[in-house]
Amino acid sequence: MGDRLRLAIGVLGNAASLLLYAAPILTFARIIKRKSTEEFSCIPYILALWNCFLYTWYGLPVVSYRWENFPVVTVNGVGILLEISFIAIYFWFASTKQKIKVAAMALGVLTFFIIIAIVSTFIFHDHHHRKVFVGSIGLVASVAMYGSPLVAVKRVIKTKSVEFMPFYLSLFSFISSSLWLAYGLLSHDLFLASPNLVGSPMGVLQLILYCKYRQRGVVEGPSKWDLESKGDRNKSKQLQLAVNDHVTDPKCPS
């Protein structure tokens, strides 16, 4: 019964994680349409790629015992493909300065992963020590990934706008983290459970902020003025409409 429950939660965790990894599709559709990365940051996607690399490696028989963590391999393998696609699109439309930053971070992540794979394969000679080594680094990477939305949280609090902190990304992050927390606890694997002790509360925080600020669509300011002329020009008035685009890394429908 315990193994069946663990497998069922692993399948649900896979589904939720796939939705989480696919959630930025609408964001990148917007980037392609506008041919601009706007205020979106590539850091969360690079950190997510780093996390997917590590946990795919963690779940493979080289590190884990046989295929005990097969659900971890499948979802993170798909995550690698999606994150690489997102980063490539971001890189294409980024400014020269942003491209240098993205390339440096992506190259650093790939180099670090290769070093970890080599060390875990040739320095450690049993599954237990390999899991401890890779899992410890994966724990740090996961905390960094789940903590990366704090940049968006800061912007939301400062601007009182949720335009660049999409709803569905926050929702799927919360659901995915909660399911993988349960999976890790049922597997008695703290390296799978521990990161989600950070991810789940972070998802809740983002959802609370989104619900608090999502209705604030009109902001006064000196930019993006629309001029209304109704007869007498002396009665013209200027309005700035900042309407949130309810797109993603995704957003909640009003």
Short mmCIF file of C-alpha atoms in Angstrom, two decimals:
data_model
loop_
_atom_site.label_atom_id
_atom_site.label_comp_id
_atom_site.label_asym_id
_atom_site.label_seq_id
_atom_site.Cartn_x
_atom_site.Cartn_y
_atom_site.Cartn_z
CA MET A 1 0.00 0.00 0.00
CA GLY A 2 2.85 2.36 0.90
CA ASP A 3 4.64 1.76 -2.40
CA ARG A 4 1.42 2.28 -4.38
CA LEU A 5 0.70 5.54 -2.58
CA ARG A 6 4.26 6.68 -3.19
CA LEU A 7 3.98 5.81 -6.89
CA ALA A 8 0.61 7.60 -7.17
CA ILE A 9 2.01 10.75 -5.58
CA GLY A 10 5.06 10.49 -7.83
CA VAL A 11 2.79 10.39 -10.90
CA LEU A 12 0.80 13.38 -9.62
CA GLY A 13 4.07 15.16 -8.85
CA ASN A 14 5.19 14.48 -12.40
CA ALA A 15 2.00 15.98 -13.81
CA ALA A 16 2.20 19.06 -11.58
CA SER A 17 5.90 19.56 -12.37
CA LEU A 18 5.26 19.29 -16.11
CA LEU A 19 2.62 22.00 -15.78
CA LEU A 20 5.11 24.06 -13.77
CA TYR A 21 7.86 23.66 -16.36
CA ALA A 22 5.42 24.36 -19.22
CA ALA A 23 3.81 27.35 -17.51
CA PRO A 24 6.23 29.94 -19.02
CA ILE A 25 5.11 29.05 -22.56
CA LEU A 26 2.67 31.99 -22.58
CA THR A 27 5.37 34.30 -21.26
CA PHE A 28 7.71 33.32 -24.08
CA ALA A 29 4.89 33.60 -26.62
CA ARG A 30 4.61 37.21 -25.43
CA ILE A 31 8.37 37.72 -25.75
CA ILE A 32 8.33 36.35 -29.30
CA LYS A 33 5.32 38.49 -30.22
CA ARG A 34 6.83 41.69 -28.84
CA LYS A 35 10.40 40.78 -29.79
CA SER A 36 11.54 41.93 -26.37
CA THR A 37 12.36 40.29 -23.03
CA GLU A 38 10.87 43.37 -21.28
CA GLU A 39 11.30 43.13 -17.49
CA PHE A 40 11.31 39.35 -17.37
CA SER A 41 14.40 37.76 -15.82
CA CYS A 42 16.15 34.67 -17.19
CA ILE A 43 17.63 33.74 -13.82
CA PRO A 44 14.70 31.51 -12.70
CA TYR A 45 14.98 29.46 -15.92
CA ILE A 46 18.75 29.00 -15.57
CA LEU A 47 18.33 27.94 -11.95
CA ALA A 48 15.51 25.59 -12.98
CA LEU A 49 17.79 24.06 -15.64
CA TRP A 50 20.53 23.60 -13.03
CA ASN A 51 18.01 21.93 -10.72
CA CYS A 52 16.74 19.62 -13.50
CA PHE A 53 20.28 18.55 -14.43
CA LEU A 54 21.08 17.62 -10.84
CA TYR A 55 17.89 15.73 -10.07
CA THR A 56 17.92 13.86 -13.38
CA TRP A 57 21.41 12.69 -12.45
CA TYR A 58 20.28 11.98 -8.87
CA GLY A 59 17.47 9.72 -10.09
CA LEU A 60 19.57 7.73 -12.57
CA PRO A 61 20.94 4.30 -11.52
CA VAL A 62 24.45 5.75 -11.37
CA VAL A 63 23.48 7.60 -8.17
CA SER A 64 20.21 6.07 -6.96
CA TYR A 65 19.71 2.35 -6.45
CA ARG A 66 18.42 0.94 -9.75
CA TRP A 67 15.27 2.85 -10.81
CA GLU A 68 13.91 3.64 -7.35
CA ASN A 69 13.55 7.30 -8.35
CA PHE A 70 12.34 6.83 -11.93
CA PRO A 71 9.58 9.52 -11.60
CA VAL A 72 12.29 12.03 -10.66
CA VAL A 73 14.24 11.20 -13.84
CA THR A 74 11.28 11.49 -16.21
CA VAL A 75 9.98 14.86 -15.05
CA ASN A 76 13.39 16.50 -14.75
CA GLY A 77 14.47 15.10 -18.12
CA VAL A 78 11.50 16.84 -19.75
CA GLY A 79 12.28 19.90 -17.65
CA ILE A 80 15.79 20.08 -19.16
CA LEU A 81 14.37 20.21 -22.69
CA LEU A 82 11.81 22.90 -21.80
CA GLU A 83 14.24 25.09 -19.87
CA ILE A 84 16.83 24.95 -22.65
CA SER A 85 14.12 26.02 -25.10
CA PHE A 86 13.08 28.96 -22.90
CA ILE A 87 16.64 30.10 -22.35
CA ALA A 88 17.35 29.93 -26.11
CA ILE A 89 14.29 32.10 -26.87
CA TYR A 90 15.25 34.57 -24.15
CA PHE A 91 18.81 34.73 -25.48
CA TRP A 92 17.59 35.41 -29.03
CA PHE A 93 15.54 38.47 -28.03
CA ALA A 94 17.80 39.75 -25.22
CA SER A 95 20.02 42.80 -25.44
CA THR A 96 23.76 42.32 -25.91
CA LYS A 97 24.38 42.90 -22.20
CA GLN A 98 21.70 40.37 -21.25
CA LYS A 99 23.07 37.83 -23.74
CA ILE A 100 26.52 37.99 -22.13
CA LYS A 101 24.99 37.50 -18.69
CA VAL A 102 22.78 34.58 -19.80
CA ALA A 103 25.62 32.87 -21.69
CA ALA A 104 27.99 33.18 -18.72
CA MET A 105 25.44 31.78 -16.26
CA ALA A 106 24.37 28.92 -18.55
CA LEU A 107 27.99 27.94 -19.25
CA GLY A 108 28.75 28.06 -15.53
CA VAL A 109 25.79 25.80 -14.73
CA LEU A 110 26.79 23.26 -17.42
CA THR A 111 30.45 23.23 -16.31
CA PHE A 112 29.53 22.80 -12.66
CA PHE A 113 27.16 19.94 -13.47
CA ILE A 114 29.82 18.10 -15.51
CA ILE A 115 32.26 18.40 -12.60
CA ILE A 116 29.66 17.03 -10.17
CA ALA A 117 28.83 14.12 -12.50
CA ILE A 118 32.52 13.21 -12.86
CA VAL A 119 33.24 13.47 -9.12
CA SER A 120 30.16 11.46 -8.11
CA THR A 121 31.00 8.72 -10.63
CA PHE A 122 34.73 8.28 -10.07
CA ILE A 123 35.39 9.49 -6.52
CA PHE A 124 32.47 7.85 -4.73
CA HIS A 125 32.02 4.11 -5.23
CA ASP A 126 28.64 3.33 -3.66
CA HIS A 127 25.09 4.60 -4.05
CA HIS A 128 24.79 5.93 -0.52
CA HIS A 129 27.72 8.35 -0.75
CA ARG A 130 26.80 9.37 -4.29
CA LYS A 131 23.27 10.20 -3.15
CA VAL A 132 24.58 12.21 -0.22
CA PHE A 133 26.98 14.15 -2.45
CA VAL A 134 24.61 14.87 -5.35
CA GLY A 135 21.59 15.26 -3.07
CA SER A 136 23.34 17.86 -0.90
CA ILE A 137 24.21 19.98 -3.92
CA GLY A 138 20.72 19.42 -5.32
CA LEU A 139 19.28 20.67 -2.04
CA VAL A 140 21.19 23.94 -2.39
CA ALA A 141 20.18 24.25 -6.06
CA SER A 142 16.51 23.65 -5.24
CA VAL A 143 16.49 26.23 -2.48
CA ALA A 144 18.06 28.71 -4.91
CA MET A 145 15.46 27.86 -7.57
CA TYR A 146 12.53 28.22 -5.18
CA GLY A 147 14.06 31.39 -3.75
CA SER A 148 14.57 33.04 -7.15
CA PRO A 149 10.96 34.35 -7.27
CA LEU A 150 11.88 36.62 -4.35
CA VAL A 151 13.17 39.03 -7.04
CA ALA A 152 9.67 39.12 -8.52
CA VAL A 153 8.12 39.33 -5.04
CA LYS A 154 10.21 42.42 -4.29
CA ARG A 155 9.08 44.03 -7.56
CA VAL A 156 5.42 43.19 -6.81
CA ILE A 157 5.57 44.80 -3.37
CA LYS A 158 7.38 47.85 -4.74
CA THR A 159 5.18 48.43 -7.80
CA LYS A 160 1.97 46.90 -6.44
CA SER A 161 1.65 45.14 -9.81
CA VAL A 162 1.75 41.41 -10.55
CA GLU A 163 2.49 41.74 -14.27
CA PHE A 164 5.86 40.04 -14.00
CA MET A 165 4.92 37.45 -11.37
CA PRO A 166 2.45 35.21 -13.21
CA PHE A 167 -0.22 33.31 -11.33
CA TYR A 168 -0.02 29.84 -12.84
CA LEU A 169 3.73 29.63 -12.25
CA SER A 170 3.13 30.34 -8.56
CA LEU A 171 0.17 27.93 -8.38
CA PHE A 172 1.93 25.01 -10.05
CA SER A 173 5.05 25.70 -7.99
CA PHE A 174 3.02 25.33 -4.80
CA ILE A 175 1.21 22.16 -5.97
CA SER A 176 4.39 20.56 -7.31
CA SER A 177 6.38 21.36 -4.17
CA SER A 178 3.66 19.94 -1.90
CA LEU A 179 3.44 16.69 -3.88
CA TRP A 180 7.22 16.17 -4.02
CA LEU A 181 7.43 16.93 -0.31
CA ALA A 182 4.97 14.08 0.29
CA TYR A 183 6.86 11.82 -2.16
CA GLY A 184 10.17 12.49 -0.40
CA LEU A 185 8.69 11.80 3.03
CA LEU A 186 7.11 8.54 1.87
CA SER A 187 10.43 7.54 0.29
CA HIS A 188 12.28 8.50 3.50
CA ASP A 189 14.50 10.63 1.24
CA LEU A 190 15.31 13.97 2.85
CA PHE A 191 17.15 15.13 -0.26
CA LEU A 192 13.84 15.05 -2.14
CA ALA A 193 11.66 16.30 0.71
CA SER A 194 13.80 19.09 2.20
CA PRO A 195 13.91 21.52 -0.78
CA ASN A 196 10.13 21.49 -0.91
CA LEU A 197 9.93 22.69 2.66
CA VAL A 198 11.10 25.96 1.09
CA GLY A 199 9.24 25.67 -2.21
CA SER A 200 5.78 25.10 -0.76
CA PRO A 201 5.74 28.19 1.54
CA MET A 202 7.24 30.28 -1.28
CA GLY A 203 4.36 29.24 -3.51
CA VAL A 204 1.87 30.24 -0.83
CA LEU A 205 3.55 33.66 -0.43
CA GLN A 206 3.38 34.33 -4.18
CA LEU A 207 -0.29 33.31 -4.34
CA ILE A 208 -1.14 35.63 -1.44
CA LEU A 209 0.65 38.55 -3.11
CA TYR A 210 -1.02 37.83 -6.43
CA CYS A 211 -4.49 37.80 -4.89
CA LYS A 212 -3.69 41.01 -3.03
CA TYR A 213 -2.40 43.04 -5.98
CA ARG A 214 -4.02 41.48 -9.07
CA GLN A 215 -6.91 43.98 -9.20
CA ARG A 216 -4.63 47.02 -9.26
CA GLY A 217 -4.63 47.63 -12.97
CA VAL A 218 -4.54 51.46 -13.04
CA VAL A 219 -1.40 53.22 -11.88
CA GLU A 220 -0.78 56.93 -12.05
CA GLY A 221 2.53 57.99 -13.53
CA PRO A 222 4.29 60.18 -16.07
CA SER A 223 4.69 57.51 -18.78
CA LYS A 224 2.43 55.91 -21.36
CA TRP A 225 -0.07 58.77 -21.46
CA ASP A 226 -3.21 58.58 -23.50
CA LEU A 227 -4.66 61.97 -24.56
CA GLU A 228 -8.41 62.29 -24.65
CA SER A 229 -9.81 65.16 -26.65
CA LYS A 230 -13.49 65.87 -26.27
CA GLY A 231 -14.35 69.13 -28.02
CA ASP A 232 -12.52 71.81 -26.11
CA ARG A 233 -8.77 71.07 -25.91
CA ASN A 234 -8.61 72.95 -22.61
CA LYS A 235 -10.72 70.21 -21.07
CA SER A 236 -8.38 67.46 -22.26
CA LYS A 237 -7.03 65.21 -19.60
CA GLN A 238 -4.26 62.68 -19.55
CA LEU A 239 -4.62 59.17 -18.28
CA GLN A 240 -2.09 56.44 -17.95
CA LEU A 241 -3.51 52.96 -18.28
CA ALA A 242 -1.28 50.20 -17.08
CA VAL A 243 -3.36 47.11 -17.74
CA ASN A 244 -1.88 43.82 -16.63
CA ASP A 245 -1.60 41.34 -19.47
CA HIS A 246 -2.64 38.24 -17.48
CA VAL A 247 0.07 36.19 -19.07
CA THR A 248 2.64 34.19 -17.37
CA ASP A 249 5.28 32.65 -16.21
CA PRO A 250 1.50 32.57 -15.87
CA LYS A 251 -1.34 34.52 -14.37
CA CYS A 252 -4.63 34.02 -12.67
CA PRO A 253 -7.76 34.81 -14.63
CA SER A 254 -9.66 37.73 -13.18
#
